[in-house]
CSV table of C-alpha atoms and ligand atoms in Angstrom, one decimal:
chain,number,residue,atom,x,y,z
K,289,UNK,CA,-98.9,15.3,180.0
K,290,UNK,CA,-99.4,18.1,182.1
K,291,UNK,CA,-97.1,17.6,185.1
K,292,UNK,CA,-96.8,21.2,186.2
K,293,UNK,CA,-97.2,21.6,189.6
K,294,UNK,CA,-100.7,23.2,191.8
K,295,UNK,CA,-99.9,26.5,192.9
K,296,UNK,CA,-100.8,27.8,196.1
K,297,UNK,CA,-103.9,30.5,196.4
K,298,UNK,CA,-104.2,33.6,198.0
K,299,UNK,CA,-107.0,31.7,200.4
K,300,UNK,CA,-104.1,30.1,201.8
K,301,UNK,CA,-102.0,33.0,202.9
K,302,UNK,CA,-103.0,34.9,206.3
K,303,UNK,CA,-105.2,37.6,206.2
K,304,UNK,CA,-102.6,40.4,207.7
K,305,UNK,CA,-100.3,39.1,205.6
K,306,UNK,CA,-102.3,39.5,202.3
K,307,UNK,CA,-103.3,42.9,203.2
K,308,UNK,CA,-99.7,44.5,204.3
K,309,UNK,CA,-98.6,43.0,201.1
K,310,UNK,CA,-101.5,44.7,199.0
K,311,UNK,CA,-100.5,48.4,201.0
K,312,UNK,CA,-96.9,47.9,199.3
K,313,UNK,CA,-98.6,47.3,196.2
K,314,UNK,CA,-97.1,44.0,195.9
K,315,UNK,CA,-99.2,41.0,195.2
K,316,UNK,CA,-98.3,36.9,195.6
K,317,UNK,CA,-97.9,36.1,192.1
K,318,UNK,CA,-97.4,32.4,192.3
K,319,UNK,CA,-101.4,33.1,193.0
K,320,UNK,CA,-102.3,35.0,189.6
K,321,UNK,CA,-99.7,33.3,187.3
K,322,UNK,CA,-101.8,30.3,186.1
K,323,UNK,CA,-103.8,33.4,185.1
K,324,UNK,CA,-101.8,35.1,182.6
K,325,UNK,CA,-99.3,32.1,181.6
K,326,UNK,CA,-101.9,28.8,181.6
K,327,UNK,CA,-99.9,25.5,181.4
K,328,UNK,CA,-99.8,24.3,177.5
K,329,UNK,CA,-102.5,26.7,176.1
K,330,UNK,CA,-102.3,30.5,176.0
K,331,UNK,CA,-105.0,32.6,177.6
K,332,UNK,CA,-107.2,33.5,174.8
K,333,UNK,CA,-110.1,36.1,174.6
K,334,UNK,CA,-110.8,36.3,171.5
K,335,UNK,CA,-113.6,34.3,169.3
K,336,UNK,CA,-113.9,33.3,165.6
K,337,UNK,CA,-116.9,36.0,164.7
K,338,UNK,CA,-118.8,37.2,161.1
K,339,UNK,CA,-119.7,40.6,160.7
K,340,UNK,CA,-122.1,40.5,157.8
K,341,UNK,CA,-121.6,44.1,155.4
K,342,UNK,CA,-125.1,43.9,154.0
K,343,UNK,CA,-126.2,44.0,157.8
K,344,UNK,CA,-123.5,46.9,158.5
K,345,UNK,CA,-124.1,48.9,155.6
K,346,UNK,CA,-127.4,49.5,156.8
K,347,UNK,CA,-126.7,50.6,160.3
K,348,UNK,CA,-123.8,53.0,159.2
K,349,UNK,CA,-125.8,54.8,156.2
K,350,UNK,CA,-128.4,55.5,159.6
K,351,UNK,CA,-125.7,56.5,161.4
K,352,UNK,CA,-125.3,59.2,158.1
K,353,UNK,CA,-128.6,60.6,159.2
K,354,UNK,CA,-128.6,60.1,162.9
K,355,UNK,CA,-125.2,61.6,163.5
K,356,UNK,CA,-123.6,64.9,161.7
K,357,UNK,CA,-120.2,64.3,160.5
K,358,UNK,CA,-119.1,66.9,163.1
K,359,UNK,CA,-120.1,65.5,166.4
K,360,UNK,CA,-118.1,61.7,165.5
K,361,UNK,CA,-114.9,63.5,163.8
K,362,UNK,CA,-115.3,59.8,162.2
K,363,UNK,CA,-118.2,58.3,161.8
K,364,UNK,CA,-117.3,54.7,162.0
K,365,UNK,CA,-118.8,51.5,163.5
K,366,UNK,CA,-116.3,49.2,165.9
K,367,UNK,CA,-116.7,45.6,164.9
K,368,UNK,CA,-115.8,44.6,168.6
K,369,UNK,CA,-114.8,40.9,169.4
K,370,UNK,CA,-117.1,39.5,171.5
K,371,UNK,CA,-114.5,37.8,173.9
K,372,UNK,CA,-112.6,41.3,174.8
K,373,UNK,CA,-113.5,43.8,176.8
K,374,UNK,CA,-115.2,46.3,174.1
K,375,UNK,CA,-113.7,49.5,176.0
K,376,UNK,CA,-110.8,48.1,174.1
K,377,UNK,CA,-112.5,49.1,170.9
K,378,UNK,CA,-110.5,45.9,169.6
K,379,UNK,CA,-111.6,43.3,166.6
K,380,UNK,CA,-108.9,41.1,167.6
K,381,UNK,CA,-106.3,41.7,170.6
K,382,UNK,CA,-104.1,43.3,167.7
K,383,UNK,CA,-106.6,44.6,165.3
K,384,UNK,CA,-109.6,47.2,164.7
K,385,UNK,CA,-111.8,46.8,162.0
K,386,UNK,CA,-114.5,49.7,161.6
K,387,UNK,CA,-116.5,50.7,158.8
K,388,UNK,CA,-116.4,54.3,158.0
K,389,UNK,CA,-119.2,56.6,156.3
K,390,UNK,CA,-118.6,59.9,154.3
K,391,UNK,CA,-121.2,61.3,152.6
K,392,UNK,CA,-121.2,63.6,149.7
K,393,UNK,CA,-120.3,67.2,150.4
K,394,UNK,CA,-119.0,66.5,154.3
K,395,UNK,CA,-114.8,66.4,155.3
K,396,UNK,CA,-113.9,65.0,157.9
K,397,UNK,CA,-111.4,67.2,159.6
K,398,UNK,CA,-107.7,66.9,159.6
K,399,UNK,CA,-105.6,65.0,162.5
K,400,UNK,CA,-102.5,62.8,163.0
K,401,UNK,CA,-102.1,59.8,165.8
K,402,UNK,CA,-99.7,57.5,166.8
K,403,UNK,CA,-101.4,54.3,166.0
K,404,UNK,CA,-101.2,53.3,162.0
K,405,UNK,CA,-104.5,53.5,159.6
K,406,UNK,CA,-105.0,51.7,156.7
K,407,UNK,CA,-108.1,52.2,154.8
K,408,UNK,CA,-109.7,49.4,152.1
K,409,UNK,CA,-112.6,50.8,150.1
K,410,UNK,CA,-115.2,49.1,149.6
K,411,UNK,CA,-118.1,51.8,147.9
K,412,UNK,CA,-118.7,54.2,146.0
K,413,UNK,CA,-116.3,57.1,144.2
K,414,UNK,CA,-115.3,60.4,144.5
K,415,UNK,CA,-113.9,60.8,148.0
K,416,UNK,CA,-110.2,60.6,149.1
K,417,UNK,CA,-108.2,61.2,152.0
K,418,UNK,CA,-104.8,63.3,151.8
K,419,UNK,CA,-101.9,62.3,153.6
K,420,UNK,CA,-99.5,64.8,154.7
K,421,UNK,CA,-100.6,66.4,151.9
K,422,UNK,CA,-101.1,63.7,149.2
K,423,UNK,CA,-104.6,63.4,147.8
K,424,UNK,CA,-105.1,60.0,147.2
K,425,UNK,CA,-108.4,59.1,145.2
K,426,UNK,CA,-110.5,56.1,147.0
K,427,UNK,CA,-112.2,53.6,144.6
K,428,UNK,CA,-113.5,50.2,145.4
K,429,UNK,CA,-110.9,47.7,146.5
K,430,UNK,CA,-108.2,50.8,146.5
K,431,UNK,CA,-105.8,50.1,150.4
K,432,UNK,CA,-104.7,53.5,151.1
K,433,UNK,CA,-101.9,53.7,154.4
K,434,UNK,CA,-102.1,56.2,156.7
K,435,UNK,CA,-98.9,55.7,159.0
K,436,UNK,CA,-98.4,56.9,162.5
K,437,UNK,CA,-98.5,60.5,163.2
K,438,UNK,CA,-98.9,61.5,159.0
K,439,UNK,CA,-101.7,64.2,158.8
K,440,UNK,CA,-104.8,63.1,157.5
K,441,UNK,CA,-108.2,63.9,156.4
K,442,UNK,CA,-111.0,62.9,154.1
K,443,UNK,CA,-113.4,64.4,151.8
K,444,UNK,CA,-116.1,63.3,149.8
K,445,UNK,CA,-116.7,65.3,146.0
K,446,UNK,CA,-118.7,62.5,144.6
K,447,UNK,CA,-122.8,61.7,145.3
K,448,UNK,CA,-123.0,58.8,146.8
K,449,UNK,CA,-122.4,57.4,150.3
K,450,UNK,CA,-118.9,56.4,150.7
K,451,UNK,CA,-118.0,53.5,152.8
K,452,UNK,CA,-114.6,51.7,153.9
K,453,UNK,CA,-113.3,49.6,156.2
K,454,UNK,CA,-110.3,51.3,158.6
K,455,UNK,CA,-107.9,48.9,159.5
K,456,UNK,CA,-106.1,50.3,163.0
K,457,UNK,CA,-103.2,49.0,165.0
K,458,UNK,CA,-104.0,51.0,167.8
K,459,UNK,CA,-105.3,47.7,170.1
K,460,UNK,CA,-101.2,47.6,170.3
K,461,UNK,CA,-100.2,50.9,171.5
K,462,UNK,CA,-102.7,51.3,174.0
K,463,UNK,CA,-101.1,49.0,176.6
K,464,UNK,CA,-98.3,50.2,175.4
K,465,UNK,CA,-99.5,53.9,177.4
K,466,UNK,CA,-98.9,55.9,173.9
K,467,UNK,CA,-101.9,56.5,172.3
K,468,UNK,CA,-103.3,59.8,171.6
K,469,UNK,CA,-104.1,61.9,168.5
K,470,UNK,CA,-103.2,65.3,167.6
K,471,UNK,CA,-105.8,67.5,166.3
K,472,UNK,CA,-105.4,69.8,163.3
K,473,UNK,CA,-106.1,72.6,161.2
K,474,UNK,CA,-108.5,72.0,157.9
K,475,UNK,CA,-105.4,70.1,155.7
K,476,UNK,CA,-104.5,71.6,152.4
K,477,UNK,CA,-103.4,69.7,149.3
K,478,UNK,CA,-100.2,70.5,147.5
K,479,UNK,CA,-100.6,71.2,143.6
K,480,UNK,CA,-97.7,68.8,142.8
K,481,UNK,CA,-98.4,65.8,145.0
K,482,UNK,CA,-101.8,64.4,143.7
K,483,UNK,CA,-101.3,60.6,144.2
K,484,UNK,CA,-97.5,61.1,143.8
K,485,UNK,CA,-96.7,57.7,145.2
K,486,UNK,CA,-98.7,56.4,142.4
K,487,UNK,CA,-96.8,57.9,139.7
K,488,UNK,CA,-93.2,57.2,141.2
K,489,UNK,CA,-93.7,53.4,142.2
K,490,UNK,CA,-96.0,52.3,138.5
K,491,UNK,CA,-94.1,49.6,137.7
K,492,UNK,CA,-92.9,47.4,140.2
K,493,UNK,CA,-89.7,46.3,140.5
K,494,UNK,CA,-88.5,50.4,139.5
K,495,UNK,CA,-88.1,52.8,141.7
K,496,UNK,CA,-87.3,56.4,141.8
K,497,UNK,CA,-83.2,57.0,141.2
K,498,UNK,CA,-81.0,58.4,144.4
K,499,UNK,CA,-77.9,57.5,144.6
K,500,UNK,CA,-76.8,54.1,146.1
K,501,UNK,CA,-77.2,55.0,149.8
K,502,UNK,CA,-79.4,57.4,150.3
K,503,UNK,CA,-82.4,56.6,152.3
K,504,UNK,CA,-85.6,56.5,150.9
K,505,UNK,CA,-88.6,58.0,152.3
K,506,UNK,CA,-90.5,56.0,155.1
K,507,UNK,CA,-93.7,55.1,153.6
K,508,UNK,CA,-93.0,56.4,149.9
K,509,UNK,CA,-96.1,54.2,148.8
K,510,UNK,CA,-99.6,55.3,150.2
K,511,UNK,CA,-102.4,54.5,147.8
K,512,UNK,CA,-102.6,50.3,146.2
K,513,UNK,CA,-105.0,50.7,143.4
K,514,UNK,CA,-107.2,47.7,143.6
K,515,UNK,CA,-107.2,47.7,139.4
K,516,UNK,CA,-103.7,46.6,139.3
K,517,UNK,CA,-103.8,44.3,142.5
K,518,UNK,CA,-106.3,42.7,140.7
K,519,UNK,CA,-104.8,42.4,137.5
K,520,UNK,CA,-102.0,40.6,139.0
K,521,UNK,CA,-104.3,38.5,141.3
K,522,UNK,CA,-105.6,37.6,138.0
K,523,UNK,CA,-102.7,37.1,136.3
K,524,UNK,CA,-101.1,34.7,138.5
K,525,UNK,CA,-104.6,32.3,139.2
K,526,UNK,CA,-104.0,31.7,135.0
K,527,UNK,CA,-100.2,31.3,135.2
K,528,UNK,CA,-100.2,29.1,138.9
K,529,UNK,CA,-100.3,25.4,138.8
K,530,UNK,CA,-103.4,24.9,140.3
K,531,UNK,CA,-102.1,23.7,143.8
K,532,UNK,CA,-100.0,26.7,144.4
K,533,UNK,CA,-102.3,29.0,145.9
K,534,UNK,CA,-102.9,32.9,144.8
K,535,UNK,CA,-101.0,35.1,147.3
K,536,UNK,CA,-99.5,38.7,147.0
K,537,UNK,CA,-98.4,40.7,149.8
K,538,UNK,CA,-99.0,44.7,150.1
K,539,UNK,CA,-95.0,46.0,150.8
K,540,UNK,CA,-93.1,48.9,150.9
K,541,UNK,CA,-91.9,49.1,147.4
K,542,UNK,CA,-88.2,50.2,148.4
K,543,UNK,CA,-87.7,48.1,151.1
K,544,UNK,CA,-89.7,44.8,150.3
K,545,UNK,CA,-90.9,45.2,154.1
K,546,UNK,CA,-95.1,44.8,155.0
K,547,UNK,CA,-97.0,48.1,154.0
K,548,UNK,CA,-96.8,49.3,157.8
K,549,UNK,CA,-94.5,47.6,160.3
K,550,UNK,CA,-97.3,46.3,163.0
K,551,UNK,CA,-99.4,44.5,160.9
K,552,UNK,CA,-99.1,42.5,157.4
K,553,UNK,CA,-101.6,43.0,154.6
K,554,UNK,CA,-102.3,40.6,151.9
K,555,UNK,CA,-104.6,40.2,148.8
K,556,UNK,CA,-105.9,36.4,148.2
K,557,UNK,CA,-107.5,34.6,144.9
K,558,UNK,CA,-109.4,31.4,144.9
K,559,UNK,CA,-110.2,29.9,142.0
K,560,UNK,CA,-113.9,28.3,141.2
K,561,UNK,CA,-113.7,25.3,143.1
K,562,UNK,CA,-110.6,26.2,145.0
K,563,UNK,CA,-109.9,25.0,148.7
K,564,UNK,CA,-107.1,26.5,150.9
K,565,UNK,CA,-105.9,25.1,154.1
K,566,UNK,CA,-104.0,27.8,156.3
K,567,UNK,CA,-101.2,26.5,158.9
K,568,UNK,CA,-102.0,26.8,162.2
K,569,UNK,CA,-100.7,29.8,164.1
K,570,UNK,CA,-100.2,32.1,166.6
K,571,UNK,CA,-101.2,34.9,164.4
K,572,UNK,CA,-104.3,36.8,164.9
K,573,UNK,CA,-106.2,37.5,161.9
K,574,UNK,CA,-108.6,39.2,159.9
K,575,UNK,CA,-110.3,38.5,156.6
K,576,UNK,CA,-112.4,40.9,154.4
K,577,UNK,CA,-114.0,39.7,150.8
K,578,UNK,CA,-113.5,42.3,147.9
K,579,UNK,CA,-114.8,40.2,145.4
K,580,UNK,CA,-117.1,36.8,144.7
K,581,UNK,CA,-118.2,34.6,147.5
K,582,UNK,CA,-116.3,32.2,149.6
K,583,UNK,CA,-116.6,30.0,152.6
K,584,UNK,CA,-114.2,30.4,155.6
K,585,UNK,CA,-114.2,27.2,158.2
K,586,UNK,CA,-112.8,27.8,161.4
K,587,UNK,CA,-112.0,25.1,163.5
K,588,UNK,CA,-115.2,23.5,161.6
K,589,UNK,CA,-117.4,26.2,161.8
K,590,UNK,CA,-118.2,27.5,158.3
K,591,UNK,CA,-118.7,31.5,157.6
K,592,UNK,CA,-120.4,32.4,154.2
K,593,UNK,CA,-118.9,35.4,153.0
K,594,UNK,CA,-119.7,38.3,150.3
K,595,UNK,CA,-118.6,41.3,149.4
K,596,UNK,CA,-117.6,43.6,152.5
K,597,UNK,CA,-117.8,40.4,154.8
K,598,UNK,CA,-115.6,40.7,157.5
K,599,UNK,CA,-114.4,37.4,159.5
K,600,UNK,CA,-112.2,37.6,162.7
K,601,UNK,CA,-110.0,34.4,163.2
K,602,UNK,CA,-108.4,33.9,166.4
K,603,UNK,CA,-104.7,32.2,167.4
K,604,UNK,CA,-104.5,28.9,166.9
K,605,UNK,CA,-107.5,28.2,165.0
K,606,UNK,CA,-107.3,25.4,161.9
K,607,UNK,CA,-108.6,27.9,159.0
K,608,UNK,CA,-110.0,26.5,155.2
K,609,UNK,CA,-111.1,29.2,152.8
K,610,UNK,CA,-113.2,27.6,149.5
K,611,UNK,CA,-114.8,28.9,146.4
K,612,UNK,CA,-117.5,26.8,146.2
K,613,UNK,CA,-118.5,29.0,143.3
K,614,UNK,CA,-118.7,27.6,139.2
K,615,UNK,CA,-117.3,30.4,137.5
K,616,UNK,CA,-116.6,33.5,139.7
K,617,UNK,CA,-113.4,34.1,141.5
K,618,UNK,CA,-113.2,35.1,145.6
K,619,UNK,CA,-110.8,37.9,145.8
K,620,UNK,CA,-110.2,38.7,150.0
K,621,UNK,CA,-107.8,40.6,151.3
K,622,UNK,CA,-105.7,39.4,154.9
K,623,UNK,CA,-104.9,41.3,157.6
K,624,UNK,CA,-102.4,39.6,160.5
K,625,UNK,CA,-100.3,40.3,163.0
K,626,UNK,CA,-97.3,38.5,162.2
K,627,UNK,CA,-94.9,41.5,161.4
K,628,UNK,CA,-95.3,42.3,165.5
K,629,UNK,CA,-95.4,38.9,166.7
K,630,UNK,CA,-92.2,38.0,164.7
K,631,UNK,CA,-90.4,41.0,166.0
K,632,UNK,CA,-91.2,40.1,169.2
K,633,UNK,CA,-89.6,36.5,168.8
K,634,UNK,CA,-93.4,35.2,169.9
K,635,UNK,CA,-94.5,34.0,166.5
K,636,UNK,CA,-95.3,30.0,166.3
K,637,UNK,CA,-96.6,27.3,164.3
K,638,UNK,CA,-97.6,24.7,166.8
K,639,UNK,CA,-97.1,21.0,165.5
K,640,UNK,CA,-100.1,19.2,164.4
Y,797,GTQ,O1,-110.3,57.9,159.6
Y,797,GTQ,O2,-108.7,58.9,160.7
Y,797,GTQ,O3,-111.8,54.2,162.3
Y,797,GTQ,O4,-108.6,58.5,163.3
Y,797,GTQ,C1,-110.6,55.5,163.9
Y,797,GTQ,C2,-109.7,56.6,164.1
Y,797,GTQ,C3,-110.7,56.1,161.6
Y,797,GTQ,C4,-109.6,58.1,160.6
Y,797,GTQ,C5,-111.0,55.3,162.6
Y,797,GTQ,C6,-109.4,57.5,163.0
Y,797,GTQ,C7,-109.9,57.2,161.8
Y,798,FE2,FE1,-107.3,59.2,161.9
C-alpha cells in the first residue's frame, strides 16, 4: 500500500522565495523528487518497440545512393526508442542499435572513441573492420568488439552491399560528460595480425601460455565467428534436455568476464516448438534474430520476428520468446545491460 506521504509543490512556496532560490541555482527538491524517484515504480521512458529489417534494409541501401560514404563517416540508421528523447540517439536508456551500410569499394575512415562498439553481421561478405590493426573478416552472424578508444575502420573488398547492426554503449557515457571520438589517419593493417585473436583463442577452454601471473591482454578476443557459435548452439539444443533452455554467453576467453564490460551479449536457440519464459528484470534489453523465425511477447504483446528483426524490451517487462516453427530453429542473439547494472549494485528481480 502506498503510504508515502504528498509532497509539497513549488505553487506553494512564495514567489520571492522561489526566485532567490533559482539565482543560487538551488531548487526545492522535495518539489521534483516524485519526479526522478516515483513511489514503488521507477520512472520509465522507454517502450517495447519492433524494428522490422526487411523495412530497414530498404531505407539504408537508399541511404547508399542518397548519401556518399564521406559526408556520414558512418552511414548508419538509429533505431531510436520512441519513449526517449531521440537527441539521445538511444534504443534503450543503455543501448544503440543502428544498422550500418558499406558498399563495395568504399572505407570508412579510421577513428577511436570512448564508448564500446560491437558489430553483428547480418549480410553479405567481403568487408571487415581492423582493430588496432587486426583485420577481422565480417561474415553473416560473425560479433566483432570494438572496445573503447581501439582504432578502427572498415572496408568493403567484396560486391555486394554490406549490412550490420552496431551495438554501442555510448547512451551510458554521455551523462556521464565523456564522450567524444578521436579522428584518425587512413588505418593500416599489420602483415602478422590478420584475425590473430582467431587463431590464439580456437579452441576454448586453451589459451595462449604466459607464465602464471602475467596479465593478459584486455580484449585479446575481437572477432566470434558465427560458424562456430552456431555449431555449439547446435550442439547443445541435441545434447539439452528439452526444458533446459539453449544459452551461451559471448566472454572474454581469459577472464570468463562479458565480451565488453558495459553490456552482456548472448547467443539463444529455440527449438521447433520451443517456448521460453524470461524472469522479470530490471535489465534493459535488446533482441536481434540471426536465424529462423520466432515470436517475442512482451507483457502480452506478441512481435513476429525474422531475420535482422530487432525488438527492444524495456525493465520490468514479463518477456516469452517461442518457435512456433515445425522444423527450423530460431537462433537470436541478446544484448542487456546487466554487466552495468550489477556493478552498480542496482540490478533486481522484482517478486512476482
Ligand atoms: O562503425 O565506428 O553506429 O563510430 C556509430 C558510431 C558506428 C563505427 C556507429 C561509430 C560507428
Ligand atoms: Fe566508431
Amino acid at each position: 500500500m502506498d503510504t508515502a506521504p504528498q509532497l509539497g509543490t513549488s505553487a506553494e512556496l512564495p514567489a520571492d522565495y522561489r526566485a532567490r532560490l533559482a539565482d543560487l541555482h538551488v531548487l526545492p527538491a522535495w518539489t521534483l523528487l516524485r519526479a526522478v524517484m516515483p513511489v514503488g515504480a521507477a520512472v520509465q521512458k522507454a517502450v517495447a518497440f519492433h524494428w522490422p529489417y526487411a523495412r530497414l534494409r530498404e531505407e539504408l541501401l537508399r541511404a547508399g545512393d542518397l548519401v556518399p560514404v564521406e559526408k556520414a563517416e558512418r552511414r548508419v540508421l538509429a533505431l531510436i526508442n520512441p519513449g526517449l528523447n531521440p537527441d539521445s540517439l538511444a534504443t534503450l536508456p543503455s543501448i544503440f542499435f543502428g544498422l550500418q551500410l558499406i558498399r563495395p569499394g568504399e572505407r570508412a575512415p579510421n577513428h577511436k572513441h570512448i564508448p564500446a562498439a560491437v558489430r553483428v553481421i547480418l549480410e553479405g561478405s567481403g568487408a571487415y573492420t581492423t582493430v588496432e590493426g587486426e583485420k577481422l573478416a565480417m561474415e553473416p552472424g560473425d560479433l566483432i568488439l570494438t572496445p573503447p578508444n581501439h582504432w578502427h575502420d572498415h572496408g568493403h573488398e567484396g560486391r555486394t552491399p554490406m549490412i550490420w547492426m552496431d551495438v554501442l554503449d555510448h547512451p551510458l557515457a554521455v551523462p556521464l560528460d565523456i564522450s567524444y571520438v578521436t579522428p584518425g589517419k587512413l588505418a593500416t593493417f599489420g602483415e602478422n595480425t590478420l584475425d590473430a585473436g582467431d587463431t590464439a583463442y580456437r579452441c576454448a577452454g586453451v589459451a595462449p601460455y604466459r607464465p602464471l601471473g602475467h596479465k593478459p591482454p584486455d580484449y585479446p578476443l575481437r572477432r566470434y565467428r558465427w560458424s562456430r557459435v552456431r555449431e555449439a548452439l547446435a550442439a547443445l539444443a541435441e545434447a539439452n534436455d528439452p526444458t533446459t533452455p539453449v544459452h551461451l554467453r559471448y566472454i572474454n576467453p581469459e577472464t570468463g568476464d562479458t565480451a565488453i564490460r558495459t553490456l552482456d551479449f548472448s547467443a539463444r536457440e529455440l527449438r521447433p516448438g520451443e517456448s521460453v519464459a524470461i524472469r522479470r528484470s530490471s535489465a534493459n534489453r535488446m533482441f536481434l534474430t540471426l536465424e529462423g523465425e520466432g515470436v517475442i511477447a512482451i507483457n502480452g504483446a506478441e512481435h513476429a520476428c525474422a531475420h535482422g528483426d530487432a525488438v527492444a524490451v524495456p525493465t520490468y517487462a514479463s518477456v516469452t520468446l517461442t518457435n512456433a516453427a515445425a522444423r527450423a530453429p530460431w537462433r537470436l542473439l541478446q544484448v542487456d545491460d546487466t554487466p552495468t547494472q550489477t556493478k552498480l549494485g542496482f540490478y533486481e528481480e522484482p517478486a512476482v
